[in-house]
Short mmCIF file of C-alpha atoms in Angstrom, two decimals:
data_model
loop_
_atom_site.label_atom_id
_atom_site.label_comp_id
_atom_site.label_asym_id
_atom_site.label_seq_id
_atom_site.Cartn_x
_atom_site.Cartn_y
_atom_site.Cartn_z
CA MET A 1 12.72 6.02 -20.59
CA ARG A 2 14.57 3.42 -18.53
CA VAL A 3 13.01 2.92 -15.10
CA LEU A 4 14.45 1.09 -12.12
CA VAL A 5 11.69 -0.65 -10.15
CA THR A 6 12.92 -1.54 -6.68
CA GLY A 7 10.97 -4.44 -5.25
CA GLY A 8 10.20 -5.17 -8.89
CA ALA A 9 9.71 -8.92 -8.46
CA GLY A 10 7.00 -8.39 -5.87
CA PHE A 11 3.23 -8.19 -6.16
CA ILE A 12 2.80 -4.50 -7.00
CA GLY A 13 6.28 -3.92 -8.42
CA SER A 14 5.89 -6.63 -11.04
CA HIS A 15 2.61 -5.14 -12.26
CA VAL A 16 4.23 -1.68 -12.40
CA ALA A 17 7.11 -3.05 -14.48
CA GLU A 18 4.70 -4.73 -16.89
CA ARG A 19 2.74 -1.51 -17.38
CA ILE A 20 5.87 0.57 -18.03
CA ALA A 21 7.05 -1.99 -20.59
CA ALA A 22 3.63 -2.01 -22.26
CA ALA A 23 3.91 1.78 -22.64
CA GLY A 24 7.25 1.39 -24.44
CA GLY A 25 9.62 1.97 -21.54
CA GLU A 26 12.55 -0.17 -20.42
CA THR A 27 12.62 -1.66 -16.94
CA ARG A 28 15.31 -2.89 -14.64
CA LEU A 29 14.27 -4.64 -11.43
CA LEU A 30 16.12 -4.71 -8.13
CA ASP A 31 14.76 -7.11 -5.54
CA ASN A 32 16.27 -9.00 -2.61
CA LEU A 33 13.53 -11.66 -2.85
CA LEU A 34 12.40 -11.50 0.78
CA PRO A 35 10.91 -14.88 1.79
CA THR A 36 7.74 -13.21 3.15
CA ALA A 37 6.90 -11.91 -0.33
CA HIS A 38 8.29 -14.40 -2.86
CA GLY A 39 8.06 -18.04 -3.76
CA PRO A 40 10.88 -20.25 -5.01
CA SER A 41 10.27 -19.35 -8.67
CA ALA A 42 10.81 -15.61 -8.21
CA ARG A 43 14.18 -15.59 -10.01
CA GLN A 44 12.57 -16.91 -13.17
CA ARG A 45 9.28 -15.00 -12.97
CA ARG A 46 10.50 -11.73 -14.49
CA HIS A 47 12.31 -13.15 -17.51
CA ARG A 48 11.28 -10.25 -19.74
CA ASP A 49 13.01 -7.70 -17.55
CA GLU A 50 16.52 -7.26 -16.28
CA LEU A 51 16.30 -8.64 -12.73
CA LEU A 52 19.12 -7.85 -10.33
CA VAL A 53 19.03 -9.72 -7.03
CA GLY A 54 20.19 -7.23 -4.45
CA ASP A 55 19.21 -4.99 -1.56
CA VAL A 56 18.51 -1.25 -1.58
CA ARG A 57 20.55 -1.02 1.62
CA ASP A 58 23.64 -2.14 -0.33
CA PRO A 59 25.47 0.78 -2.03
CA GLU A 60 27.22 -1.57 -4.47
CA ALA A 61 23.93 -3.11 -5.62
CA LEU A 62 22.44 0.38 -6.00
CA GLY A 63 25.37 1.55 -8.09
CA THR A 64 24.80 -1.26 -10.55
CA ALA A 65 21.03 -0.88 -10.56
CA LEU A 66 21.05 2.88 -11.18
CA SER A 67 23.52 2.82 -14.07
CA GLY A 68 21.85 4.38 -17.13
CA VAL A 69 18.50 4.84 -15.37
CA ASP A 70 16.21 7.87 -15.96
CA ALA A 71 13.74 7.35 -13.12
CA VAL A 72 12.97 5.11 -10.13
CA CYS A 73 9.73 3.55 -8.89
CA HIS A 74 10.56 2.62 -5.31
CA HIS A 75 8.55 -0.36 -4.03
CA ALA A 76 11.18 -2.24 -2.03
CA ALA A 77 9.88 -2.43 1.54
CA MET A 78 8.69 -4.62 4.35
CA VAL A 79 4.92 -4.31 4.19
CA GLY A 80 1.90 -4.99 6.38
CA LEU A 81 1.10 -4.77 10.07
CA GLU A 82 4.01 -5.93 12.22
CA THR A 83 3.41 -8.98 14.38
CA GLY A 84 5.15 -7.51 17.47
CA PRO A 85 7.79 -5.08 18.78
CA SER A 86 10.59 -7.39 17.65
CA ASP A 87 9.69 -6.55 14.02
CA ALA A 88 10.49 -2.85 14.46
CA PRO A 89 14.23 -2.93 13.65
CA ALA A 90 13.61 -4.82 10.40
CA TYR A 91 10.92 -2.35 9.29
CA VAL A 92 13.20 0.60 10.03
CA GLU A 93 16.19 -0.97 8.29
CA HIS A 94 14.34 -2.00 5.13
CA ASN A 95 12.01 0.98 4.77
CA GLU A 96 13.86 3.96 6.23
CA LEU A 97 17.53 3.05 5.82
CA GLY A 98 16.87 1.45 2.43
CA THR A 99 15.15 4.59 1.17
CA ALA A 100 17.91 6.85 2.51
CA ARG A 101 20.56 4.76 0.77
CA LEU A 102 18.60 4.81 -2.48
CA LEU A 103 18.20 8.60 -2.36
CA ALA A 104 21.89 9.12 -1.67
CA ALA A 105 22.81 6.90 -4.61
CA MET A 106 20.34 8.69 -6.89
CA ALA A 107 21.81 12.08 -5.94
CA GLU A 108 25.32 10.83 -6.64
CA ARG A 109 24.30 9.65 -10.12
CA ASN A 110 22.00 12.61 -10.88
CA VAL A 111 18.85 10.52 -11.24
CA THR A 112 16.20 13.14 -10.55
CA ARG A 113 12.79 11.48 -10.98
CA LEU A 114 11.26 9.26 -8.28
CA VAL A 115 7.89 7.63 -7.62
CA LEU A 116 7.53 6.35 -4.05
CA ALA A 117 5.10 3.59 -3.08
CA SER A 118 3.59 5.16 0.03
CA SER A 119 0.43 4.07 1.85
CA MET A 120 -2.90 5.14 3.30
CA VAL A 121 -1.55 4.09 6.69
CA VAL A 122 0.17 7.48 7.05
CA TYR A 123 -3.27 8.97 7.83
CA GLY A 124 -4.12 6.69 10.74
CA GLU A 125 -7.88 6.87 11.13
CA GLY A 126 -9.85 8.32 8.24
CA ARG A 127 -11.85 11.54 8.05
CA TYR A 128 -14.71 11.85 10.56
CA HIS A 129 -17.59 14.21 11.21
CA CYS A 130 -19.30 14.91 14.52
CA ALA A 131 -22.89 16.16 14.43
CA VAL A 132 -21.95 18.78 17.03
CA HIS A 133 -18.30 19.65 16.37
CA GLY A 134 -17.92 19.13 12.62
CA VAL A 135 -14.74 17.54 11.21
CA VAL A 136 -12.66 16.03 14.03
CA ARG A 137 -9.64 13.76 14.43
CA PRO A 138 -10.36 10.87 16.83
CA GLY A 139 -7.61 9.27 18.83
CA PRO A 140 -7.12 5.50 19.17
CA ARG A 141 -10.32 3.70 20.10
CA ALA A 142 -10.75 2.83 23.76
CA THR A 143 -10.23 -0.79 24.76
CA GLU A 144 -13.37 -0.57 26.90
CA ASP A 145 -15.45 0.28 23.83
CA LEU A 146 -13.87 -2.45 21.71
CA ASP A 147 -14.50 -5.04 24.42
CA ARG A 148 -18.18 -4.05 24.45
CA GLY A 149 -18.47 -4.25 20.67
CA VAL A 150 -18.61 -0.47 20.19
CA PHE A 151 -16.31 -0.14 17.21
CA GLU A 152 -17.08 3.35 15.86
CA PRO A 153 -14.63 6.09 16.96
CA ARG A 154 -15.83 8.76 19.34
CA CYS A 155 -15.61 12.53 19.09
CA PRO A 156 -12.62 13.73 21.17
CA HIS A 157 -14.75 16.66 22.42
CA CYS A 158 -18.19 15.25 23.27
CA GLY A 159 -17.70 11.49 23.12
CA GLY A 160 -20.42 10.97 20.52
CA LEU A 161 -20.04 8.34 17.81
CA LEU A 162 -18.70 9.70 14.52
CA GLU A 163 -19.62 9.42 10.83
CA SER A 164 -16.82 8.68 8.35
CA GLY A 165 -16.01 10.48 5.09
CA ARG A 166 -13.32 10.58 2.39
CA VAL A 167 -9.73 11.53 3.27
CA PRO A 168 -7.99 14.21 1.17
CA GLU A 169 -4.21 14.44 0.80
CA ASP A 170 -4.00 17.49 3.08
CA ALA A 171 -5.47 15.59 6.03
CA PRO A 172 -3.15 15.45 9.07
CA THR A 173 -0.94 12.38 9.22
CA ASP A 174 -1.21 10.13 12.26
CA PRO A 175 0.62 6.78 11.84
CA ARG A 176 -0.63 4.19 14.34
CA ASN A 177 2.02 1.43 14.11
CA VAL A 178 5.66 0.86 13.18
CA TYR A 179 4.98 0.10 9.52
CA ALA A 180 2.91 3.27 9.15
CA THR A 181 5.63 5.31 10.84
CA THR A 182 8.25 4.04 8.41
CA LYS A 183 6.03 4.86 5.41
CA LEU A 184 5.60 8.45 6.61
CA THR A 185 9.34 8.70 7.25
CA GLN A 186 9.93 7.57 3.67
CA GLU A 187 7.80 10.49 2.48
CA HIS A 188 9.78 12.94 4.63
CA LEU A 189 13.09 11.59 3.34
CA VAL A 190 11.92 11.82 -0.26
CA ALA A 191 10.62 15.38 0.20
CA SER A 192 13.98 16.42 1.69
CA TRP A 193 15.83 14.80 -1.22
CA ALA A 194 13.66 16.70 -3.72
CA ARG A 195 14.37 20.03 -2.00
CA GLN A 196 18.09 19.39 -1.76
CA THR A 197 18.62 18.11 -5.29
CA GLY A 198 15.92 19.86 -7.33
CA GLY A 199 14.48 16.41 -8.01
CA HIS A 200 10.91 15.46 -8.87
CA ALA A 201 9.31 13.12 -6.32
CA THR A 202 5.78 11.73 -6.19
CA ALA A 203 4.45 9.75 -3.22
CA LEU A 204 1.54 7.51 -4.19
CA ARG A 205 -0.51 6.67 -1.12
CA TYR A 206 -1.89 3.25 -2.01
CA HIS A 207 -5.12 2.22 -0.38
CA ASN A 208 -6.12 -1.45 -0.07
CA VAL A 209 -4.49 -3.00 -3.14
CA TYR A 210 -5.67 -6.39 -4.38
CA GLY A 211 -5.43 -8.45 -7.54
CA PRO A 212 -3.69 -11.38 -9.23
CA HIS A 213 -0.48 -12.75 -7.72
CA MET A 214 -0.93 -11.43 -4.20
CA PRO A 215 1.17 -13.46 -1.76
CA ARG A 216 -0.62 -16.18 0.22
CA ASP A 217 -0.31 -17.48 3.78
CA THR A 218 1.76 -14.70 5.33
CA PRO A 219 0.90 -12.30 8.19
CA TYR A 220 2.32 -9.46 6.10
CA ALA A 221 -0.25 -9.82 3.29
CA GLY A 222 -3.32 -7.63 2.99
CA VAL A 223 -6.74 -8.69 4.20
CA ALA A 224 -7.88 -9.60 0.69
CA ALA A 225 -5.05 -12.11 0.34
CA LEU A 226 -5.74 -13.61 3.76
CA PHE A 227 -9.41 -14.12 2.89
CA ARG A 228 -8.48 -15.60 -0.48
CA SER A 229 -5.97 -17.98 1.11
CA ALA A 230 -8.56 -19.18 3.63
CA LEU A 231 -11.10 -19.86 0.88
CA ALA A 232 -8.50 -21.68 -1.23
CA GLY A 233 -8.03 -24.03 1.74
CA GLY A 234 -11.77 -24.61 2.13
CA GLU A 235 -12.00 -22.43 5.23
CA ALA A 236 -14.33 -19.53 5.95
CA PRO A 237 -12.74 -16.06 6.01
CA ARG A 238 -12.57 -14.73 9.56
CA VAL A 239 -13.65 -11.11 9.74
CA PHE A 240 -12.67 -8.98 12.75
CA GLU A 241 -14.97 -6.59 14.62
CA ASP A 242 -18.46 -6.55 13.06
CA GLY A 243 -17.23 -6.56 9.46
CA GLY A 244 -18.38 -2.96 9.00
CA GLN A 245 -14.90 -1.45 8.67
CA ARG A 246 -14.92 0.70 5.52
CA ARG A 247 -11.95 0.53 3.18
CA ASP A 248 -11.03 1.73 -0.29
CA PHE A 249 -10.10 -1.32 -2.38
CA VAL A 250 -8.09 -0.53 -5.53
CA HIS A 251 -7.04 -3.07 -8.16
CA VAL A 252 -3.33 -3.59 -8.77
CA ARG A 253 -3.68 -2.76 -12.48
CA ASP A 254 -5.00 0.65 -11.49
CA VAL A 255 -2.05 1.07 -9.13
CA ALA A 256 0.32 0.29 -12.01
CA GLU A 257 -1.50 2.88 -14.13
CA ALA A 258 -1.02 5.47 -11.38
CA ASN A 259 2.73 4.82 -11.41
CA LEU A 260 2.88 5.43 -15.15
CA ALA A 261 0.88 8.65 -14.74
CA ALA A 262 3.26 9.83 -12.01
CA LEU A 263 6.28 9.17 -14.23
CA GLU A 264 4.67 11.12 -17.06
CA HIS A 265 3.62 14.08 -14.85
CA PRO A 266 6.51 14.77 -12.45
CA PRO A 267 5.86 17.56 -9.93
CA ASN A 268 8.10 20.51 -9.21
CA GLY A 269 9.59 19.16 -6.01
CA PHE A 270 7.43 16.81 -3.94
CA ALA A 271 3.74 15.89 -4.15
CA ALA A 272 1.58 13.17 -2.59
CA TYR A 273 -1.56 11.60 -4.05
CA ASN A 274 -4.17 9.07 -2.99
CA VAL A 275 -4.28 6.01 -5.24
CA CYS A 276 -7.76 4.74 -4.61
CA SER A 277 -11.19 4.06 -6.00
CA GLY A 278 -12.99 6.65 -3.89
CA GLU A 279 -15.66 4.03 -3.10
CA ALA A 280 -16.43 2.82 0.41
CA ARG A 281 -16.66 -0.97 0.73
CA THR A 282 -16.73 -2.89 3.99
CA ILE A 283 -14.33 -5.66 4.88
CA GLY A 284 -17.33 -7.91 5.45
CA GLU A 285 -18.53 -7.11 1.93
CA MET A 286 -15.13 -7.98 0.48
CA ALA A 287 -15.11 -11.31 2.33
CA GLY A 288 -18.67 -12.11 1.27
CA GLN A 289 -18.08 -11.36 -2.41
CA LEU A 290 -14.91 -13.46 -2.42
CA ALA A 291 -16.76 -16.36 -0.79
CA THR A 292 -19.56 -16.14 -3.34
CA ALA A 293 -17.18 -15.90 -6.29
CA THR A 294 -15.18 -18.95 -5.17
CA GLY A 295 -18.18 -20.99 -4.03
CA GLY A 296 -16.60 -21.20 -0.59
CA PRO A 297 -18.02 -20.99 2.94
CA ALA A 298 -19.58 -17.75 4.14
CA PRO A 299 -17.41 -15.45 6.28
CA ILE A 300 -17.38 -15.76 10.04
CA VAL A 301 -17.68 -12.41 11.83
CA THR A 302 -15.66 -12.90 15.00
CA GLY A 303 -16.15 -9.70 16.98
CA GLN A 304 -12.42 -9.88 17.76
CA TYR A 305 -10.23 -6.82 17.28
CA ARG A 306 -6.59 -5.82 16.99
CA LEU A 307 -5.28 -2.78 18.84
CA GLY A 308 -3.81 -0.38 16.30
CA ASP A 309 -6.31 -1.23 13.56
CA VAL A 310 -8.23 1.75 12.25
CA ARG A 311 -12.00 1.63 11.82
CA HIS A 312 -12.63 3.42 8.52
CA ILE A 313 -10.44 4.91 5.83
CA VAL A 314 -11.77 5.81 2.38
CA ALA A 315 -9.90 8.23 0.16
CA ASP A 316 -10.71 11.26 -1.97
CA PRO A 317 -9.50 10.56 -5.56
CA GLU A 318 -9.96 14.06 -6.99
CA LEU A 319 -6.44 15.49 -6.64
CA ALA A 320 -4.87 12.56 -8.51
CA ALA A 321 -7.53 12.92 -11.20
CA LYS A 322 -6.85 16.65 -11.58
CA GLU A 323 -3.04 16.66 -11.46
CA LEU A 324 -2.07 13.21 -12.73
CA GLY A 325 -5.06 12.44 -14.93
CA PHE A 326 -5.50 9.20 -12.97
CA ARG A 327 -8.76 7.52 -12.02
CA ALA A 328 -9.25 3.90 -11.04
CA ARG A 329 -11.04 1.96 -13.80
CA VAL A 330 -11.47 -1.58 -12.50
CA GLY A 331 -14.84 -1.91 -10.78
CA PHE A 332 -15.14 -3.67 -7.43
CA GLY A 333 -17.36 -6.52 -8.67
CA GLU A 334 -15.22 -7.12 -11.74
CA GLY A 335 -11.98 -6.99 -9.77
CA ILE A 336 -13.15 -9.28 -6.98
CA THR A 337 -14.44 -11.88 -9.44
CA GLU A 338 -11.09 -11.88 -11.23
CA PHE A 339 -9.13 -12.00 -7.98
CA ALA A 340 -11.23 -14.87 -6.64
CA ASN A 341 -10.11 -17.05 -9.54
CA ALA A 342 -6.57 -15.77 -10.04
CA ALA A 343 -3.35 -17.42 -8.98
CA GLN A 344 -1.67 -16.33 -5.75
CA ARG A 345 2.06 -16.37 -5.29
CA ASP A 346 3.43 -18.79 -2.72
CA ALA A 347 5.49 -17.48 0.16
CA ALA A 348 8.91 -19.06 0.39
CA GLU A 349 9.70 -21.36 3.25
CA GLY A 350 12.03 -20.38 6.01
#
């Protein structure tokens, strides 16, 4: 099988390409080498693959990239929490328009198998339980609560503080920022493409991915990379709120394994799966383990918050295990120790 990996020179895409090649497949990479994701050596990094420098919004580049391809793993995107409203057009252009152009080009060339890099952010807040009202969906947390250091979401019916649980794939979607909105739109576009063409499309909803070669020193990187960059500079990681935010951290090698499983088990039409560990770990715990593993300063818990951040989101891994045969294998302690000592990729200047 020959697979086109869009965004294939990036953090996750490069690991996906390596895993496909290790399984005996051929890979072609299409990447526009965005400065926020790549260092100056990106053009040489993927020497074992066919790297095409181009943009998924460019029909000519797509025509070349899709020639002779059997399937696509679509990772090309602007990622992370936007820094302000001025970022919105770029997110929409890269993530929504880029995906639409890719799907149109795939339909024209009868490429019928697609794996989409989606995200946990489509859910918004995680799954919550109220002692009185059962499973509920909280709205955005009140600024008054956040200012007083009350960080747990409240029941929309009685106002009581909620307990968090694991999010299944059939949970309602509730994107809370521009990036999240574009990721959910990608899923809708891909589902429409599958219905219209008879194609096979899998959306993999990545949870908090970490591992070797994460980008450093960029506002678009994940929290693990930001903590790692701070420690590499001799600074203490700065943890927002009280550090008790629960997340599901999944190693990038497991994410690559999930992509291979999705290619090998295409659905009839469209399907979405959590790619996760299923284990709840706090952001404070992640920062503390990284500090210990690097011998760096202990985290500073700031009590600060960002509007739009969710409090807890931990995923249910059972559907992916049942239908894709995928379970995460890299343990948290093992993965964090490796990540703490692994190289990060430099962000390009400018």
